[in-house]
Amino acid sequence: MTSERVQSALRGLGVGGTPLATLEKEDALFVLLEGLLIYQDADGTRRVTLRDLNRIHSDGDGLLRVETPAGTALTASLLGFDPAEVQAFFPQVRDATARAKNLPTAPLPAAGGFKTFGSAPAAPAPAPSRVTTVTAAPASAPGPAEAPVPPTRQQAGAAAPADQPEPNPPATPLKAPPLPLAALPVLAERANAVHALVGRLRVLAVVLGLAAVGLAAVQYLNEQPFQGLWTLIAGGVGSVALFIFADVTRLIVTLARAVAEQPRAPDADA
């Protein structure tokens, strides 16, 4: 049964038809329609026409990529989706793509089946799965064309035909998605800009404290002791708060620089 969340998303997009399959987590969802794959998250909605889909694959960090002749149509993290639902969803994407391209539907491998990924925190996850490319075969070509393989990285060897057994590569631990490389220069630039504020905050704290002391002295001399005391307390608290804020800002800048300057390994293509 289609959830109210999926129905609401389709109404908002003005898309009709009954979903063939859905895949949901708290902050994202996939919807498979006849001839169309939709992905929606906090960054917006992406659609891929199945007859244009050439390749679905994922890297060692569980980052899914859907490729078309025009390039990468969408990227999405598979972390957080239920592994069993992932296994059930992407074979249906494969079959719907075969129908959209007027190709025969390839059966799933009989041996091994589809393997889940990273459900137990203490156990290391297997290495990235192989990728099967969808190609359009000529009408006269015998035999079925290959269908896309679900892109979970735990399905190592499941996408290979029975007569081509997969080797057992060394396992790699499951990691959280890395910070995009394109964001690192921006992060470093912002850290440098914010660092300049630390000194200014300290100067402002000193000025505020001195001003409070001077104004309180004037009020005492004008026989306004209560107002003078209040000015002294407010100015002192404000000055101390600015000093603390300057230290917190310096800590944040230090952390940002550490993240921006850490060595980055190149992305692995599954």
GROMACS .gro file of C-alpha atoms in nm:
model
  270
    1MET     CA    1   0.000   0.000   0.000
    2THR     CA    2   0.131   0.343  -0.095
    3SER     CA    3   0.195   0.560   0.210
    4GLU     CA    4   0.031   0.899   0.258
    5ARG     CA    5   0.379   1.055   0.243
    6VAL     CA    6   0.439   0.914  -0.108
    7GLN     CA    7   0.092   1.012  -0.227
    8SER     CA    8   0.143   1.367  -0.097
    9ALA     CA    9   0.481   1.390  -0.272
   10LEU     CA   10   0.334   1.275  -0.603
   11ARG     CA   11   0.046   1.520  -0.574
   12GLY     CA   12   0.291   1.800  -0.508
   13LEU     CA   13   0.486   1.705  -0.821
   14GLY     CA   14   0.172   1.674  -1.032
   15VAL     CA   15   0.259   1.313  -1.115
   16GLY     CA   16  -0.020   1.065  -1.173
   17GLY     CA   17  -0.023   0.688  -1.178
   18THR     CA   18   0.018   0.417  -0.915
   19PRO     CA   19   0.373   0.355  -0.786
   20LEU     CA   20   0.519   0.016  -0.872
   21ALA     CA   21   0.746   0.029  -0.567
   22THR     CA   22   0.867   0.273  -0.302
   23LEU     CA   23   1.170   0.297  -0.074
   24GLU     CA   24   1.154   0.534   0.223
   25LYS     CA   25   1.358   0.656   0.517
   26GLU     CA   26   1.305   0.951   0.751
   27ASP     CA   27   1.448   1.224   0.525
   28ALA     CA   28   1.432   1.077   0.174
   29LEU     CA   29   1.230   0.849  -0.054
   30PHE     CA   30   1.246   0.671  -0.390
   31VAL     CA   31   0.931   0.618  -0.598
   32LEU     CA   32   0.925   0.386  -0.900
   33LEU     CA   33   0.654   0.446  -1.161
   34GLU     CA   34   0.609   0.284  -1.497
   35GLY     CA   35   0.883   0.453  -1.701
   36LEU     CA   36   0.998   0.694  -1.427
   37LEU     CA   37   1.223   0.688  -1.116
   38ILE     CA   38   1.179   0.972  -0.863
   39TYR     CA   39   1.409   1.057  -0.571
   40GLN     CA   40   1.318   1.324  -0.315
   41ASP     CA   41   1.512   1.452  -0.014
   42ALA     CA   42   1.577   1.780   0.168
   43ASP     CA   43   1.764   1.914  -0.136
   44GLY     CA   44   1.469   1.870  -0.373
   45THR     CA   45   1.335   1.623  -0.628
   46ARG     CA   46   1.515   1.445  -0.912
   47ARG     CA   47   1.349   1.242  -1.186
   48VAL     CA   48   1.503   0.990  -1.424
   49THR     CA   49   1.322   0.856  -1.728
   50LEU     CA   50   1.389   0.483  -1.728
   51ARG     CA   51   1.441   0.456  -2.102
   52ASP     CA   52   1.735   0.699  -2.060
   53LEU     CA   53   1.889   0.507  -1.768
   54ASN     CA   54   2.226   0.355  -1.859
   55ARG     CA   55   2.380   0.255  -1.528
   56ILE     CA   56   2.313   0.233  -1.155
   57HIS     CA   57   2.608   0.184  -0.922
   58SER     CA   58   2.730   0.264  -0.571
   59ASP     CA   59   3.070   0.327  -0.415
   60GLY     CA   60   3.225   0.187  -0.100
   61ASP     CA   61   3.050   0.448   0.116
   62GLY     CA   62   2.701   0.352  -0.002
   63LEU     CA   63   2.663   0.653  -0.236
   64LEU     CA   64   2.428   0.565  -0.521
   65ARG     CA   65   2.472   0.714  -0.868
   66VAL     CA   66   2.223   0.690  -1.154
   67GLU     CA   67   2.383   0.752  -1.493
   68THR     CA   68   2.221   0.859  -1.822
   69PRO     CA   69   2.376   0.953  -2.159
   70ALA     CA   70   2.377   1.315  -2.041
   71GLY     CA   71   2.576   1.230  -1.726
   72THR     CA   72   2.489   1.158  -1.361
   73ALA     CA   73   2.117   1.219  -1.321
   74LEU     CA   74   2.111   1.184  -0.943
   75THR     CA   75   2.321   1.081  -0.643
   76ALA     CA   76   2.181   0.956  -0.315
   77SER     CA   77   2.311   0.791   0.001
   78LEU     CA   78   2.168   0.445   0.069
   79LEU     CA   79   2.266   0.466   0.436
   80GLY     CA   80   1.959   0.473   0.657
   81PHE     CA   81   1.734   0.275   0.423
   82ASP     CA   82   1.619  -0.067   0.542
   83PRO     CA   83   1.851  -0.327   0.379
   84ALA     CA   84   1.568  -0.572   0.305
   85GLU     CA   85   1.363  -0.299   0.138
   86VAL     CA   86   1.665  -0.195  -0.069
   87GLN     CA   87   1.703  -0.555  -0.189
   88ALA     CA   88   1.338  -0.566  -0.290
   89PHE     CA   89   1.326  -0.221  -0.454
   90PHE     CA   90   1.615  -0.217  -0.700
   91PRO     CA   91   1.532  -0.545  -0.880
   92GLN     CA   92   1.198  -0.382  -0.961
   93VAL     CA   93   1.384  -0.077  -1.096
   94ARG     CA   94   1.585  -0.314  -1.314
   95ASP     CA   95   1.273  -0.488  -1.447
   96ALA     CA   96   1.090  -0.158  -1.511
   97THR     CA   97   1.396  -0.028  -1.699
   98ALA     CA   98   1.398  -0.340  -1.917
   99ARG     CA   99   1.030  -0.285  -1.997
  100ALA     CA  100   1.089   0.083  -2.076
  101LYS     CA  101   1.367  -0.016  -2.320
  102ASN     CA  102   1.157  -0.300  -2.466
  103LEU     CA  103   1.414  -0.553  -2.346
  104PRO     CA  104   1.351  -0.898  -2.194
  105THR     CA  105   1.357  -0.906  -1.815
  106ALA     CA  106   1.667  -1.089  -1.690
  107PRO     CA  107   1.613  -1.332  -1.397
  108LEU     CA  108   1.792  -1.284  -1.068
  109PRO     CA  109   2.098  -1.508  -1.007
  110ALA     CA  110   1.990  -1.837  -0.851
  111ALA     CA  111   2.292  -1.880  -0.624
  112GLY     CA  112   2.358  -1.656  -0.327
  113GLY     CA  113   2.076  -1.409  -0.379
  114PHE     CA  114   2.113  -1.049  -0.260
  115LYS     CA  115   2.313  -0.975   0.054
  116THR     CA  116   2.229  -0.710   0.310
  117PHE     CA  117   2.476  -0.439   0.416
  118GLY     CA  118   2.610  -0.317   0.749
  119SER     CA  119   2.315  -0.413   0.970
  120ALA     CA  120   2.543  -0.526   1.257
  121PRO     CA  121   2.775  -0.246   1.381
  122ALA     CA  122   3.042  -0.488   1.510
  123ALA     CA  123   3.082  -0.678   1.184
  124PRO     CA  124   3.279  -0.532   0.888
  125ALA     CA  125   3.084  -0.482   0.569
  126PRO     CA  126   3.185  -0.655   0.243
  127ALA     CA  127   3.361  -0.466  -0.034
  128PRO     CA  128   3.171  -0.265  -0.302
  129SER     CA  129   2.954  -0.460  -0.539
  130ARG     CA  130   3.019  -0.507  -0.906
  131VAL     CA  131   2.828  -0.286  -1.147
  132THR     CA  132   2.624  -0.412  -1.436
  133THR     CA  133   2.563  -0.161  -1.718
  134VAL     CA  134   2.229  -0.142  -1.899
  135THR     CA  135   2.280  -0.133  -2.275
  136ALA     CA  136   2.022  -0.128  -2.546
  137ALA     CA  137   2.060  -0.437  -2.772
  138PRO     CA  138   1.964  -0.424  -3.144
  139ALA     CA  139   1.631  -0.577  -3.228
  140SER     CA  140   1.800  -0.860  -3.416
  141ALA     CA  141   2.044  -0.946  -3.136
  142PRO     CA  142   1.965  -1.280  -2.968
  143GLY     CA  143   1.925  -1.319  -2.594
  144PRO     CA  144   1.818  -1.069  -2.323
  145ALA     CA  145   2.008  -0.748  -2.249
  146GLU     CA  146   2.150  -0.694  -1.902
  147ALA     CA  147   1.926  -0.519  -1.648
  148PRO     CA  148   2.053  -0.278  -1.380
  149VAL     CA  149   2.171  -0.437  -1.057
  150PRO     CA  150   2.056  -0.296  -0.722
  151PRO     CA  151   2.337  -0.069  -0.609
  152THR     CA  152   2.388  -0.190  -0.252
  153ARG     CA  153   2.754  -0.258  -0.189
  154GLN     CA  154   2.682  -0.574   0.012
  155GLN     CA  155   2.565  -0.761  -0.299
  156ALA     CA  156   2.922  -0.851  -0.398
  157GLY     CA  157   2.907  -1.129  -0.653
  158ALA     CA  158   2.526  -1.144  -0.665
  159ALA     CA  159   2.509  -0.955  -0.995
  160ALA     CA  160   2.753  -1.188  -1.175
  161PRO     CA  161   2.618  -1.476  -1.385
  162ALA     CA  162   2.643  -1.825  -1.243
  163ASP     CA  163   2.926  -1.922  -1.479
  164GLN     CA  164   3.142  -1.626  -1.365
  165PRO     CA  165   3.196  -1.671  -0.986
  166GLU     CA  166   3.303  -1.368  -0.790
  167PRO     CA  167   3.632  -1.367  -0.594
  168ASN     CA  168   3.619  -1.290  -0.224
  169PRO     CA  169   3.783  -0.946  -0.189
  170PRO     CA  170   3.891  -0.821   0.156
  171ALA     CA  171   3.613  -0.663   0.357
  172THR     CA  172   3.604  -0.289   0.414
  173PRO     CA  173   3.438  -0.125   0.719
  174LEU     CA  174   3.120   0.076   0.674
  175LYS     CA  175   3.186   0.456   0.694
  176ALA     CA  176   2.963   0.759   0.721
  177PRO     CA  177   2.936   0.963   0.393
  178PRO     CA  178   3.247   1.189   0.352
  179LEU     CA  179   3.231   1.567   0.325
  180PRO     CA  180   3.212   1.654  -0.048
  181LEU     CA  181   3.553   1.760  -0.178
  182ALA     CA  182   3.402   2.066  -0.346
  183ALA     CA  183   3.296   2.199  -0.003
  184LEU     CA  184   3.645   2.194   0.149
  185PRO     CA  185   3.782   2.513  -0.017
  186VAL     CA  186   3.465   2.699   0.085
  187LEU     CA  187   3.499   2.571   0.442
  188ALA     CA  188   3.863   2.684   0.460
  189GLU     CA  189   3.774   3.028   0.321
  190ARG     CA  190   3.493   3.076   0.574
  191ALA     CA  191   3.721   2.962   0.858
  192ASN     CA  192   3.979   3.227   0.765
  193ALA     CA  193   3.711   3.495   0.746
  194VAL     CA  194   3.565   3.405   1.087
  195HIS     CA  195   3.911   3.389   1.246
  196ALA     CA  196   3.948   3.764   1.189
  197LEU     CA  197   3.649   3.820   1.418
  198VAL     CA  198   3.819   3.668   1.724
  199GLY     CA  199   4.045   3.969   1.785
  200ARG     CA  200   3.764   4.213   1.721
  201LEU     CA  201   3.541   4.039   1.976
  202ARG     CA  202   3.813   4.070   2.241
  203VAL     CA  203   3.866   4.438   2.166
  204LEU     CA  204   3.491   4.494   2.187
  205ALA     CA  205   3.483   4.315   2.525
  206VAL     CA  206   3.755   4.544   2.662
  207VAL     CA  207   3.581   4.856   2.529
  208LEU     CA  208   3.248   4.747   2.679
  209GLY     CA  209   3.407   4.680   3.019
  210LEU     CA  210   3.588   5.016   3.028
  211ALA     CA  211   3.278   5.202   2.915
  212ALA     CA  212   3.071   5.036   3.187
  213VAL     CA  213   3.325   5.133   3.454
  214GLY     CA  214   3.339   5.494   3.333
  215LEU     CA  215   2.962   5.533   3.311
  216ALA     CA  216   2.915   5.376   3.657
  217ALA     CA  217   3.169   5.621   3.805
  218VAL     CA  218   2.981   5.917   3.655
  219GLN     CA  219   2.651   5.786   3.795
  220TYR     CA  220   2.803   5.741   4.143
  221LEU     CA  221   2.934   6.100   4.134
  222ASN     CA  222   2.587   6.222   4.035
  223GLU     CA  223   2.440   6.047   4.339
  224GLN     CA  224   2.288   5.763   4.138
  225PRO     CA  225   2.442   5.462   4.315
  226PHE     CA  226   2.175   5.212   4.212
  227GLN     CA  227   2.203   5.304   3.843
  228GLY     CA  228   2.581   5.297   3.871
  229LEU     CA  229   2.577   4.949   4.026
  230TRP     CA  230   2.343   4.819   3.756
  231THR     CA  231   2.560   4.967   3.480
  232LEU     CA  232   2.871   4.807   3.629
  233ILE     CA  233   2.705   4.463   3.656
  234ALA     CA  234   2.556   4.474   3.303
  235GLY     CA  235   2.879   4.594   3.148
  236GLY     CA  236   3.087   4.334   3.333
  237VAL     CA  237   2.859   4.047   3.233
  238GLY     CA  238   2.854   4.165   2.871
  239SER     CA  239   3.233   4.195   2.863
  240VAL     CA  240   3.284   3.843   3.004
  241ALA     CA  241   3.029   3.702   2.758
  242LEU     CA  242   3.217   3.858   2.466
  243PHE     CA  243   3.545   3.705   2.585
  244ILE     CA  244   3.380   3.362   2.609
  245PHE     CA  245   3.223   3.403   2.265
  246ALA     CA  246   3.565   3.492   2.120
  247ASP     CA  247   3.713   3.169   2.265
  248VAL     CA  248   3.424   2.960   2.127
  249THR     CA  249   3.467   3.123   1.786
  250ARG     CA  250   3.840   3.041   1.788
  251LEU     CA  251   3.760   2.676   1.874
  252ILE     CA  252   3.511   2.649   1.586
  253VAL     CA  253   3.763   2.799   1.345
  254THR     CA  254   4.027   2.549   1.461
  255LEU     CA  255   3.792   2.255   1.403
  256ALA     CA  256   3.687   2.386   1.060
  257ARG     CA  257   4.051   2.423   0.953
  258ALA     CA  258   4.129   2.070   1.073
  259VAL     CA  259   3.846   1.929   0.861
  260ALA     CA  260   3.934   2.138   0.555
  261GLU     CA  261   4.305   2.050   0.567
  262GLN     CA  262   4.278   1.677   0.638
  263PRO     CA  263   4.405   1.447   0.360
  264ARG     CA  264   4.128   1.319   0.138
  265ALA     CA  265   4.131   0.981  -0.038
  266PRO     CA  266   3.993   0.973  -0.395
  267ASP     CA  267   3.636   0.853  -0.434
  268ALA     CA  268   3.606   0.480  -0.506
  269ASP     CA  269   3.389   0.382  -0.799
  270ALA     CA  270   3.203   0.058  -0.740
   0.00000   0.00000   0.00000
